[in-house]
mmCIF file of C-alpha atoms and ligand atoms in Angstrom:
data_model
loop_
_atom_site.group_PDB
_atom_site.id
_atom_site.type_symbol
_atom_site.label_atom_id
_atom_site.label_comp_id
_atom_site.label_asym_id
_atom_site.label_seq_id
_atom_site.Cartn_x
_atom_site.Cartn_y
_atom_site.Cartn_z
ATOM 1 C CA MET A 309 14.638 20.576 -23.260
ATOM 2 C CA THR A 310 11.892 22.477 -22.464
ATOM 3 C CA GLY A 311 10.364 23.060 -18.917
ATOM 4 C CA VAL A 312 7.285 22.157 -16.899
ATOM 5 C CA ARG A 313 5.939 25.685 -17.395
ATOM 6 C CA GLU A 314 5.837 25.454 -21.103
ATOM 7 C CA LEU A 315 4.588 21.742 -20.814
ATOM 8 C CA PHE A 316 2.013 23.312 -18.913
ATOM 9 C CA GLY A 317 1.336 26.059 -21.659
ATOM 10 C CA SER A 318 1.065 23.734 -24.014
ATOM 11 C CA ARG A 319 -1.541 21.347 -22.770
ATOM 12 C CA PHE A 320 -3.467 23.723 -20.625
ATOM 13 C CA GLY A 321 -2.655 27.237 -22.216
ATOM 14 C CA GLY A 322 -1.573 30.101 -20.309
ATOM 15 C CA ALA A 323 0.723 30.048 -17.481
ATOM 16 C CA PRO A 324 0.364 28.165 -14.128
ATOM 17 C CA ASP A 325 -0.257 30.270 -10.769
ATOM 18 C CA GLY A 326 2.847 28.597 -9.425
ATOM 19 C CA VAL A 327 5.636 25.715 -9.791
ATOM 20 C CA TRP A 328 6.419 23.782 -6.818
ATOM 21 C CA LEU A 329 9.553 20.956 -6.917
ATOM 22 C CA ALA A 330 9.888 17.937 -4.529
ATOM 23 C CA PRO A 331 13.045 16.348 -4.031
ATOM 24 C CA GLY A 332 13.701 12.522 -4.560
ATOM 25 C CA ARG A 333 15.885 11.098 -1.890
ATOM 26 C CA ALA A 334 18.811 9.504 -0.937
ATOM 27 C CA ASN A 335 19.397 7.374 2.514
ATOM 28 C CA LEU A 336 22.633 7.406 3.993
ATOM 29 C CA MET A 337 21.297 4.667 7.083
ATOM 30 C CA GLY A 338 18.555 2.885 8.098
ATOM 31 C CA GLU A 339 16.753 0.860 5.719
ATOM 32 C CA HIS A 340 14.011 -0.971 6.756
ATOM 33 C CA THR A 341 14.045 0.599 9.820
ATOM 34 C CA ASP A 342 10.798 3.488 9.401
ATOM 35 C CA TYR A 343 8.141 0.735 9.692
ATOM 36 C CA ASN A 344 9.810 -0.775 12.513
ATOM 37 C CA ASP A 345 9.812 2.602 14.422
ATOM 38 C CA GLY A 346 13.489 3.202 14.160
ATOM 39 C CA TYR A 347 15.843 5.764 12.948
ATOM 40 C CA VAL A 348 16.764 6.634 9.415
ATOM 41 C CA LEU A 349 18.992 9.269 8.294
ATOM 42 C CA PRO A 350 18.052 10.166 4.317
ATOM 43 C CA PHE A 351 18.936 13.212 2.709
ATOM 44 C CA ALA A 352 17.142 15.022 -0.333
ATOM 45 C CA LEU A 353 18.454 14.868 -3.852
ATOM 46 C CA ALA A 354 18.841 18.235 -6.125
ATOM 47 C CA GLN A 355 16.765 15.987 -8.601
ATOM 48 C CA GLY A 356 13.368 15.908 -8.078
ATOM 49 C CA VAL A 357 9.557 16.112 -9.366
ATOM 50 C CA THR A 358 7.956 19.300 -10.700
ATOM 51 C CA ALA A 359 4.519 20.417 -10.491
ATOM 52 C CA ALA A 360 3.147 23.703 -12.362
ATOM 53 C CA ALA A 361 -0.028 24.218 -11.377
ATOM 54 C CA ALA A 362 -3.151 26.324 -11.479
ATOM 55 C CA ARG A 363 -6.673 26.492 -9.717
ATOM 56 C CA ARG A 364 -9.706 25.340 -11.584
ATOM 57 C CA ASN A 365 -13.277 26.895 -10.799
ATOM 58 C CA ASP A 366 -14.546 23.416 -10.418
ATOM 59 C CA ARG A 367 -13.847 20.292 -8.915
ATOM 60 C CA ARG A 368 -11.941 18.088 -11.271
ATOM 61 C CA LEU A 369 -7.916 17.221 -10.874
ATOM 62 C CA VAL A 370 -6.846 17.465 -14.331
ATOM 63 C CA LEU A 371 -3.424 15.651 -14.809
ATOM 64 C CA CYS A 372 -0.261 15.625 -17.760
ATOM 65 C CA SER A 373 3.203 14.237 -17.118
ATOM 66 C CA ARG A 374 5.954 14.774 -19.385
ATOM 67 C CA GLN A 375 7.241 11.364 -18.671
ATOM 68 C CA GLU A 376 3.359 9.253 -18.882
ATOM 69 C CA PRO A 377 1.759 9.310 -21.694
ATOM 70 C CA GLY A 378 -1.725 10.132 -21.675
ATOM 71 C CA GLY A 379 -3.263 12.438 -18.826
ATOM 72 C CA ALA A 380 -6.341 11.991 -16.430
ATOM 73 C CA GLU A 381 -9.151 13.855 -15.304
ATOM 74 C CA ILE A 382 -10.169 13.003 -11.821
ATOM 75 C CA GLU A 383 -13.290 14.006 -10.344
ATOM 76 C CA LEU A 384 -12.759 15.072 -6.702
ATOM 77 C CA ASP A 385 -16.024 14.223 -5.387
ATOM 78 C CA GLY A 386 -16.280 10.730 -4.651
ATOM 79 C CA LEU A 387 -12.797 9.643 -4.793
ATOM 80 C CA ALA A 388 -11.882 6.832 -2.913
ATOM 81 C CA PRO A 389 -9.165 3.931 -3.067
ATOM 82 C CA GLY A 390 -9.293 1.814 -5.995
ATOM 83 C CA ARG A 391 -11.250 4.683 -8.425
ATOM 84 C CA VAL A 392 -7.653 5.684 -9.939
ATOM 85 C CA THR A 393 -4.886 3.827 -11.336
ATOM 86 C CA GLY A 394 -1.411 3.810 -12.876
ATOM 87 C CA TRP A 395 0.424 7.051 -11.920
ATOM 88 C CA ALA A 396 -2.522 9.263 -11.535
ATOM 89 C CA ALA A 397 -3.442 7.436 -8.359
ATOM 90 C CA TYR A 398 -0.299 9.317 -6.547
ATOM 91 C CA PRO A 399 -1.542 12.750 -7.077
ATOM 92 C CA ALA A 400 -5.230 11.455 -6.663
ATOM 93 C CA GLY A 401 -4.488 9.865 -3.506
ATOM 94 C CA VAL A 402 -2.893 13.024 -2.040
ATOM 95 C CA ALA A 403 -6.373 15.125 -2.920
ATOM 96 C CA TRP A 404 -8.019 12.244 -1.429
ATOM 97 C CA ALA A 405 -5.998 12.140 1.575
ATOM 98 C CA LEU A 406 -5.824 15.923 1.898
ATOM 99 C CA GLU A 407 -9.944 15.801 1.974
ATOM 100 C CA SER A 408 -10.116 13.012 4.335
ATOM 101 C CA ALA A 409 -7.873 14.968 7.111
ATOM 102 C CA GLY A 410 -10.176 17.918 6.640
ATOM 103 C CA TYR A 411 -8.395 20.038 4.112
ATOM 104 C CA ARG A 412 -10.460 21.193 1.035
ATOM 105 C CA VAL A 413 -9.003 21.110 -2.081
ATOM 106 C CA PRO A 414 -9.578 23.318 -5.110
ATOM 107 C CA GLY A 415 -9.903 21.511 -8.844
ATOM 108 C CA ALA A 416 -6.509 22.378 -10.289
ATOM 109 C CA CYS A 417 -4.602 21.556 -13.560
ATOM 110 C CA LEU A 418 -1.260 19.992 -12.801
ATOM 111 C CA ALA A 419 1.865 19.318 -15.489
ATOM 112 C CA ILE A 420 4.372 16.983 -14.020
ATOM 113 C CA ASP A 421 7.825 16.671 -14.971
ATOM 114 C CA SER A 422 10.746 14.733 -13.417
ATOM 115 C CA ASP A 423 14.568 14.137 -13.784
ATOM 116 C CA LEU A 424 14.456 11.280 -10.812
ATOM 117 C CA PRO A 425 15.501 8.207 -12.965
ATOM 118 C CA ALA A 426 12.309 5.916 -12.377
ATOM 119 C CA GLY A 427 12.477 2.704 -10.322
ATOM 120 C CA ALA A 428 16.172 3.635 -9.418
ATOM 121 C CA GLY A 429 14.696 3.385 -5.711
ATOM 122 C CA LEU A 430 15.431 7.224 -5.269
ATOM 123 C CA SER A 431 11.400 7.933 -3.984
ATOM 124 C CA SER A 432 10.099 9.449 -7.423
ATOM 125 C CA SER A 433 6.681 8.454 -6.071
ATOM 126 C CA ALA A 434 7.320 10.355 -2.755
ATOM 127 C CA ALA A 435 8.524 13.394 -4.889
ATOM 128 C CA LEU A 436 5.254 13.355 -6.956
ATOM 129 C CA GLU A 437 3.100 13.051 -3.678
ATOM 130 C CA CYS A 438 5.231 15.922 -2.201
ATOM 131 C CA ALA A 439 4.947 18.073 -5.258
ATOM 132 C CA ALA A 440 0.978 17.458 -5.314
ATOM 133 C CA ALA A 441 0.503 18.251 -1.946
ATOM 134 C CA LEU A 442 2.292 21.247 -1.773
ATOM 135 C CA ALA A 443 0.664 22.799 -4.924
ATOM 136 C CA LEU A 444 -2.610 21.908 -3.782
ATOM 137 C CA THR A 445 -2.333 23.200 -0.586
ATOM 138 C CA GLU A 446 -0.484 26.585 -1.517
ATOM 139 C CA LEU A 447 -3.165 26.775 -4.205
ATOM 140 C CA ALA A 448 -6.133 26.375 -1.600
ATOM 141 C CA GLY A 449 -4.126 28.843 0.670
ATOM 142 C CA LEU A 450 -3.825 26.195 3.653
ATOM 143 C CA ALA A 451 -1.379 26.224 5.904
ATOM 144 C CA VAL A 452 -0.280 22.420 6.621
ATOM 145 C CA GLY A 453 2.745 21.994 8.404
ATOM 146 C CA ARG A 454 5.243 19.547 6.917
ATOM 147 C CA GLY A 455 5.014 16.607 9.127
ATOM 148 C CA GLU A 456 1.719 16.684 8.772
ATOM 149 C CA LEU A 457 1.729 16.850 5.121
ATOM 150 C CA ALA A 458 4.253 14.026 5.390
ATOM 151 C CA ALA A 459 1.933 11.765 7.098
ATOM 152 C CA ILE A 460 -0.535 12.658 4.618
ATOM 153 C CA ALA A 461 1.396 11.956 1.324
ATOM 154 C CA ARG A 462 2.079 8.636 3.385
ATOM 155 C CA ARG A 463 -1.380 7.954 3.597
ATOM 156 C CA ALA A 464 -2.038 8.597 -0.016
ATOM 157 C CA GLU A 465 0.651 6.184 -0.885
ATOM 158 C CA ASN A 466 -0.623 3.176 1.672
ATOM 159 C CA GLU A 467 -3.944 3.494 1.495
ATOM 160 C CA PHE A 468 -4.889 5.217 -2.099
ATOM 161 C CA VAL A 469 -2.040 3.635 -4.102
ATOM 162 C CA GLY A 470 -2.007 0.324 -1.766
ATOM 163 C CA VAL A 471 1.763 0.189 -1.216
ATOM 164 C CA PRO A 472 2.703 -0.377 2.107
ATOM 165 C CA SER A 473 5.523 2.006 2.786
ATOM 166 C CA GLY A 474 6.814 3.747 6.081
ATOM 167 C CA ILE A 475 7.096 7.542 6.453
ATOM 168 C CA MET A 476 10.856 7.900 5.653
ATOM 169 C CA ASP A 477 10.490 9.041 1.804
ATOM 170 C CA GLN A 478 7.654 11.784 2.167
ATOM 171 C CA SER A 479 9.495 13.200 5.534
ATOM 172 C CA ALA A 480 13.376 13.387 3.323
ATOM 173 C CA SER A 481 11.083 14.786 0.557
ATOM 174 C CA LEU A 482 9.619 17.887 2.884
ATOM 175 C CA LEU A 483 11.882 18.151 5.909
ATOM 176 C CA CYS A 484 15.665 17.812 4.396
ATOM 177 C CA ARG A 485 17.967 20.958 4.223
ATOM 178 C CA SER A 486 20.802 21.132 2.074
ATOM 179 C CA GLY A 487 24.242 20.100 3.627
ATOM 180 C CA HIS A 488 22.210 17.813 6.110
ATOM 181 C CA ALA A 489 20.866 14.763 6.437
ATOM 182 C CA LEU A 490 17.832 14.040 8.364
ATOM 183 C CA LEU A 491 17.654 12.305 11.279
ATOM 184 C CA LEU A 492 13.950 11.120 12.135
ATOM 185 C CA ASP A 493 12.921 9.272 14.669
ATOM 186 C CA CYS A 494 9.990 7.202 13.210
ATOM 187 C CA ARG A 495 8.618 6.857 16.491
ATOM 188 C CA SER A 496 8.138 9.828 17.985
ATOM 189 C CA LEU A 497 8.748 11.532 14.585
ATOM 190 C CA ASP A 498 11.069 14.275 15.958
ATOM 191 C CA SER A 499 13.449 15.323 14.033
ATOM 192 C CA SER A 500 17.164 16.946 13.536
ATOM 193 C CA GLN A 501 19.523 18.154 10.926
ATOM 194 C CA VAL A 502 22.785 16.489 10.840
ATOM 195 C CA PRO A 503 25.483 18.595 9.300
ATOM 196 C CA PHE A 504 26.366 16.543 6.272
ATOM 197 C CA ASP A 505 28.706 17.601 3.282
ATOM 198 C CA PRO A 506 30.813 15.170 1.731
ATOM 199 C CA PRO A 507 32.770 17.417 -0.818
ATOM 200 C CA ALA A 508 34.023 19.629 2.086
ATOM 201 C CA ALA A 509 35.617 16.819 3.094
ATOM 202 C CA ARG A 510 36.782 15.924 -0.467
ATOM 203 C CA SER A 511 34.465 13.382 -0.708
ATOM 204 C CA ARG A 512 31.382 12.253 -3.083
ATOM 205 C CA LEU A 513 28.247 10.444 -2.631
ATOM 206 C CA LEU A 514 27.889 8.505 -5.823
ATOM 207 C CA LEU A 515 24.743 6.955 -6.577
ATOM 208 C CA ILE A 516 24.810 3.642 -8.793
ATOM 209 C CA ASN A 517 21.557 3.204 -10.292
ATOM 210 C CA THR A 518 21.919 -0.787 -11.525
ATOM 211 C CA ARG A 519 19.015 -0.345 -13.878
ATOM 212 C CA ALA A 520 17.403 -3.326 -11.933
ATOM 213 C CA ARG A 521 13.877 -1.905 -11.457
ATOM 214 C CA HIS A 522 12.566 -2.312 -7.821
ATOM 215 C CA GLU A 523 8.652 -2.441 -7.402
ATOM 216 C CA LEU A 524 7.417 -2.216 -3.684
ATOM 217 C CA THR A 525 4.287 -3.628 -4.574
ATOM 218 C CA ALA A 526 5.733 -6.545 -5.224
ATOM 219 C CA GLY A 527 5.126 -9.245 -2.212
ATOM 220 C CA GLU A 528 8.552 -9.025 -0.682
ATOM 221 C CA TYR A 529 8.286 -5.922 0.910
ATOM 222 C CA GLY A 530 5.053 -6.509 2.394
ATOM 223 C CA ARG A 531 6.824 -9.916 3.817
ATOM 224 C CA ARG A 532 9.506 -8.229 5.425
ATOM 225 C CA ARG A 533 7.002 -6.070 7.261
ATOM 226 C CA ALA A 534 5.100 -9.283 8.484
ATOM 227 C CA GLU A 535 8.539 -10.782 9.515
ATOM 228 C CA CYS A 536 9.309 -7.946 11.473
ATOM 229 C CA GLU A 537 6.078 -7.731 13.218
ATOM 230 C CA GLN A 538 6.225 -11.447 14.162
ATOM 231 C CA ALA A 539 9.484 -10.730 15.825
ATOM 232 C CA ALA A 540 8.336 -8.323 17.817
ATOM 233 C CA ARG A 541 5.600 -10.275 18.892
ATOM 234 C CA LEU A 542 7.624 -13.083 19.726
ATOM 235 C CA LEU A 543 9.673 -10.992 21.829
ATOM 236 C CA GLY A 544 6.744 -9.240 23.439
ATOM 237 C CA VAL A 545 7.575 -5.510 22.233
ATOM 238 C CA PRO A 546 5.460 -3.374 20.617
ATOM 239 C CA SER A 547 7.857 -3.011 17.643
ATOM 240 C CA LEU A 548 11.480 -4.097 16.997
ATOM 241 C CA ARG A 549 12.752 -0.310 17.597
ATOM 242 C CA TYR A 550 12.146 -1.644 21.688
ATOM 243 C CA VAL A 551 14.732 -4.093 21.159
ATOM 244 C CA THR A 552 18.287 -2.085 21.568
ATOM 245 C CA ASP A 553 20.579 -5.325 22.644
ATOM 246 C CA VAL A 554 20.999 -7.334 19.688
ATOM 247 C CA ALA A 555 21.727 -10.384 21.843
ATOM 248 C CA GLU A 556 18.066 -10.252 22.780
ATOM 249 C CA THR A 557 17.238 -11.529 18.957
ATOM 250 C CA GLY A 558 18.879 -14.649 20.173
ATOM 251 C CA ARG A 559 15.770 -15.486 21.821
ATOM 252 C CA LEU A 560 13.774 -15.858 18.488
ATOM 253 C CA PRO A 561 13.389 -19.538 17.854
ATOM 254 C CA ASP A 562 13.429 -18.965 14.118
ATOM 255 C CA PRO A 563 16.773 -17.989 12.743
ATOM 256 C CA LEU A 564 14.823 -16.498 9.931
ATOM 257 C CA LEU A 565 12.891 -13.947 11.952
ATOM 258 C CA ARG A 566 16.322 -14.062 14.288
ATOM 259 C CA ARG A 567 18.230 -12.453 11.020
ATOM 260 C CA ARG A 568 15.310 -10.033 10.288
ATOM 261 C CA ALA A 569 15.600 -8.578 13.924
ATOM 262 C CA ARG A 570 19.117 -8.390 13.875
ATOM 263 C CA HIS A 571 19.544 -6.420 10.817
ATOM 264 C CA VAL A 572 16.600 -3.982 12.367
ATOM 265 C CA VAL A 573 18.606 -3.452 15.472
ATOM 266 C CA THR A 574 22.024 -3.204 13.899
ATOM 267 C CA ASP A 575 20.851 -0.716 11.472
ATOM 268 C CA ASN A 576 19.195 1.801 13.948
ATOM 269 C CA GLN A 577 22.248 1.875 15.831
ATOM 270 C CA ARG A 578 24.317 2.196 12.623
ATOM 271 C CA VAL A 579 22.195 5.702 12.381
ATOM 272 C CA LEU A 580 23.303 6.507 15.790
ATOM 273 C CA ASP A 581 26.662 5.978 15.137
ATOM 274 C CA ALA A 582 26.642 7.562 12.084
ATOM 275 C CA VAL A 583 25.294 10.871 13.544
ATOM 276 C CA ALA A 584 27.723 10.498 16.436
ATOM 277 C CA LEU A 585 30.616 10.669 13.627
ATOM 278 C CA LEU A 586 28.911 13.426 11.988
ATOM 279 C CA ARG A 587 28.210 15.358 14.655
ATOM 280 C CA ALA A 588 31.495 15.231 16.248
ATOM 281 C CA ALA A 589 33.281 15.907 12.821
ATOM 282 C CA SER A 590 30.904 19.220 12.930
ATOM 283 C CA ALA A 591 31.779 19.906 16.215
ATOM 284 C CA GLY A 592 35.256 20.870 16.034
ATOM 285 C CA PRO A 593 38.114 19.956 14.067
ATOM 286 C CA GLY A 594 36.395 16.898 12.730
ATOM 287 C CA PRO A 595 38.347 13.667 13.500
ATOM 288 C CA GLU A 596 40.024 12.498 10.702
ATOM 289 C CA ASP A 597 38.279 9.161 10.701
ATOM 290 C CA THR A 598 34.465 10.596 10.220
ATOM 291 C CA TYR A 599 34.208 9.780 6.511
ATOM 292 C CA PRO A 600 36.596 6.214 6.683
ATOM 293 C CA GLY A 601 34.029 5.885 9.553
ATOM 294 C CA ILE A 602 30.774 6.389 7.732
ATOM 295 C CA GLY A 603 32.361 3.861 5.206
ATOM 296 C CA ARG A 604 32.718 1.285 7.313
ATOM 297 C CA LEU A 605 28.897 1.503 8.353
ATOM 298 C CA LEU A 606 27.824 1.759 5.213
ATOM 299 C CA THR A 607 29.566 -1.574 4.098
ATOM 300 C CA GLN A 608 28.189 -3.278 7.403
ATOM 301 C CA ALA A 609 24.885 -2.336 6.344
ATOM 302 C CA HIS A 610 25.415 -3.713 2.976
ATOM 303 C CA LEU A 611 26.129 -6.913 4.505
ATOM 304 C CA SER A 612 23.249 -7.007 7.153
ATOM 305 C CA LEU A 613 20.670 -6.259 4.022
ATOM 306 C CA ARG A 614 22.324 -8.608 1.871
ATOM 307 C CA ASP A 615 22.732 -11.425 4.576
ATOM 308 C CA ASP A 616 20.380 -10.744 7.376
ATOM 309 C CA PHE A 617 17.404 -9.252 5.722
ATOM 310 C CA GLU A 618 17.883 -10.443 2.220
ATOM 311 C CA VAL A 619 16.670 -7.742 0.016
ATOM 312 C CA SER A 620 19.889 -7.289 -1.513
ATOM 313 C CA TRP A 621 19.833 -8.180 -5.680
ATOM 314 C CA PRO A 622 23.028 -9.104 -7.891
ATOM 315 C CA ALA A 623 23.925 -6.246 -9.647
ATOM 316 C CA ALA A 624 24.315 -4.412 -5.910
ATOM 317 C CA ASP A 625 26.082 -6.957 -4.701
ATOM 318 C CA ALA A 626 28.647 -6.617 -7.855
ATOM 319 C CA ALA A 627 28.571 -2.748 -7.897
ATOM 320 C CA VAL A 628 29.436 -2.710 -4.034
ATOM 321 C CA GLU A 629 32.022 -5.188 -4.136
ATOM 322 C CA ALA A 630 33.359 -3.397 -7.367
ATOM 323 C CA ALA A 631 33.577 0.171 -5.631
ATOM 324 C CA LEU A 632 34.916 -0.909 -2.522
ATOM 325 C CA ALA A 633 37.949 -2.437 -4.725
ATOM 326 C CA ALA A 634 38.531 0.326 -6.572
ATOM 327 C CA GLY A 635 38.747 3.356 -3.576
ATOM 328 C CA ALA A 636 35.403 3.803 -2.299
ATOM 329 C CA LEU A 637 35.303 4.046 1.551
ATOM 330 C CA GLY A 638 32.177 2.300 2.037
ATOM 331 C CA ALA A 639 29.205 1.362 -0.214
ATOM 332 C CA ARG A 640 25.861 -0.418 0.139
ATOM 333 C CA MET A 641 22.385 -1.202 -1.750
ATOM 334 C CA MET A 642 19.850 1.759 -0.826
ATOM 335 C CA GLY A 643 16.155 1.478 -0.181
ATOM 336 C CA GLY A 644 13.506 -1.234 -0.252
ATOM 337 C CA GLY A 645 15.524 -3.688 -1.847
ATOM 338 C CA PHE A 646 15.761 -5.969 -5.085
ATOM 339 C CA GLY A 647 16.199 -3.274 -7.517
ATOM 340 C CA GLY A 648 17.339 0.409 -7.589
ATOM 341 C CA SER A 649 20.439 2.156 -6.527
ATOM 342 C CA VAL A 650 23.343 1.600 -4.520
ATOM 343 C CA LEU A 651 25.169 4.454 -2.457
ATOM 344 C CA ALA A 652 28.813 4.352 -2.390
ATOM 345 C CA LEU A 653 31.066 6.916 -0.513
ATOM 346 C CA VAL A 654 34.149 7.869 -2.846
ATOM 347 C CA PRO A 655 37.307 10.104 -1.892
ATOM 348 C CA ALA A 656 37.033 12.718 -4.911
ATOM 349 C CA PRO A 657 40.246 11.529 -6.427
ATOM 350 C CA ALA A 658 38.997 8.245 -6.780
ATOM 351 C CA CYS A 659 35.746 8.824 -8.473
ATOM 352 C CA GLY A 660 36.837 8.346 -12.025
ATOM 353 C CA GLN A 661 38.039 4.668 -10.963
ATOM 354 C CA VAL A 662 34.833 3.508 -9.168
ATOM 355 C CA ARG A 663 32.798 4.513 -12.059
ATOM 356 C CA GLU A 664 35.197 2.780 -14.401
ATOM 357 C CA ALA A 665 35.385 -0.359 -12.140
ATOM 358 C CA VAL A 666 31.422 -0.661 -11.772
ATOM 359 C CA THR A 667 31.025 -0.084 -15.201
ATOM 360 C CA GLY A 668 33.509 -2.823 -15.970
ATOM 361 C CA ALA A 669 31.693 -5.127 -13.813
ATOM 362 C CA PHE A 670 28.149 -4.777 -15.135
ATOM 363 C CA THR A 671 29.888 -5.162 -18.953
ATOM 364 C CA ARG A 672 31.429 -8.642 -18.289
ATOM 365 C CA GLN A 673 28.154 -9.766 -17.087
ATOM 366 C CA ALA A 674 26.183 -8.574 -20.121
ATOM 367 C CA TRP A 675 24.101 -6.188 -17.641
ATOM 368 C CA ALA A 676 23.307 -2.757 -19.381
ATOM 369 C CA ALA A 677 25.689 -0.032 -17.983
ATOM 370 C CA PRO A 678 24.597 1.506 -14.775
ATOM 371 C CA GLU A 679 23.654 5.317 -14.591
ATOM 372 C CA PHE A 680 25.754 7.361 -11.897
ATOM 373 C CA LEU A 681 24.561 9.991 -10.068
ATOM 374 C CA ASP A 682 26.287 12.706 -7.512
ATOM 375 C CA ALA A 683 24.269 12.984 -4.434
ATOM 376 C CA VAL A 684 23.996 16.134 -3.028
ATOM 377 C CA PRO A 685 22.126 16.783 0.319
ATOM 378 C CA SER A 686 20.175 19.769 -1.097
ATOM 379 C CA ALA A 687 16.367 21.367 0.091
ATOM 380 C CA SER A 688 13.464 19.682 1.032
ATOM 381 C CA ALA A 689 10.027 20.707 -0.906
ATOM 382 C CA ARG A 690 9.967 24.284 -2.050
ATOM 383 C CA ARG A 691 7.791 26.720 -4.157
ATOM 384 C CA LEU A 692 10.313 27.823 -7.346
ATOM 385 C CA PRO A 693 10.680 31.317 -8.069
ATOM 386 C CA PRO A 694 9.001 32.511 -11.262
ATOM 387 C CA GLY A 695 11.679 31.444 -14.335
ATOM 388 C CA PRO A 696 12.588 28.937 -16.559
ATOM 389 C CA ARG A 697 12.868 25.354 -14.900
HETATM 390 C C1 GLA B 345 11.124 2.155 0.321
HETATM 391 C C2 GLA B 345 9.699 2.642 1.391
HETATM 392 C C3 GLA B 345 10.440 3.459 2.722
HETATM 393 C C4 GLA B 345 11.517 2.525 3.738
HETATM 394 C C5 GLA B 345 12.357 1.622 2.413
HETATM 395 C C6 GLA B 345 13.307 1.041 3.097
HETATM 396 O O1 GLA B 345 11.583 3.090 0.362
HETATM 397 O O2 GLA B 345 9.488 3.674 0.660
HETATM 398 O O3 GLA B 345 9.658 3.541 3.685
HETATM 399 O O4 GLA B 345 10.645 1.455 4.233
HETATM 400 O O5 GLA B 345 12.108 1.157 1.389
HETATM 401 O O6 GLA B 345 14.012 1.516 3.892
#
């Protein structure tokens, strides 16, 4: 397969000024906690979105993508939410959000390629935003801090594209370090790097794309946000992050809101527990129990997402069950829910049997075969050196 530089050459002629890669993300712990001001623990994947870009002398953004038919030509002047639809709304939204934040963006040609499976819940949209954000700011010679760039990319998604997501995905793509997970406090936006290197402990993180499509624009995600906000109001706190004692959620009269709040409060605690385990392991000769302990937290998180937050889906439940029965240390659905991927922590020797067990379970249900990806904690978005990609 030819690379994004060739795509650029065939569509626009000549060579790009640069190529930028923004990774997708997996999330070890902390789901539906970001928009509750809570904690998340994502890591960047090796897979991502690449943008080959060159400056233009006018105020046009000209876009093409290997994955999407047809391109788009967008006038930067007069850009406003609702003016651009489809995949082009993500890079256009980034240009709009940058300009709204006072950064003047140049016209540019952008060729986009991706090796992230779309719809697998691995944040291909955030990766697209972040690749465009880096390309546009660096082409313009603008120095924008990574934290601010994440906030700008999120604004593009929330206000321009109209998807009410939190800050996790863009932060993961822009702030992660290889061999680490990122502990992000979504209230203060403080972040720190947590050593996380499963292969060193003879373990693997397996991403299981269940091939059930997830669609954040669909109403359930927004409904969960509204339920969490309502629960916080009833408990008299600005957000569910302020509740640290799970017993407090018992004060909610509505059992549904009680379950929603219980998920958020316990998942915040699971993030902190996972961080404590990983930090203890990296501080000295790691306690034997680190990875089994992380595995138990993953499985508890799945039950909480399935039963309390009610965002799991049948193929995720089946994948988790089959993976655990075949020797995984733990597994859970990942991301917003209702489709996408499952993350399983597996002792390296058990990887083959876990794949077989999950594939077998899907075959028995006559579901499309799952796709497996090795999730390796990787580096954040960056400009790629010259050469093929
Ligand atoms: C999606 C959103 C994130 C986060 C997760 C759930 O991935 O984009 O902001 O809310 O769902 O944890």
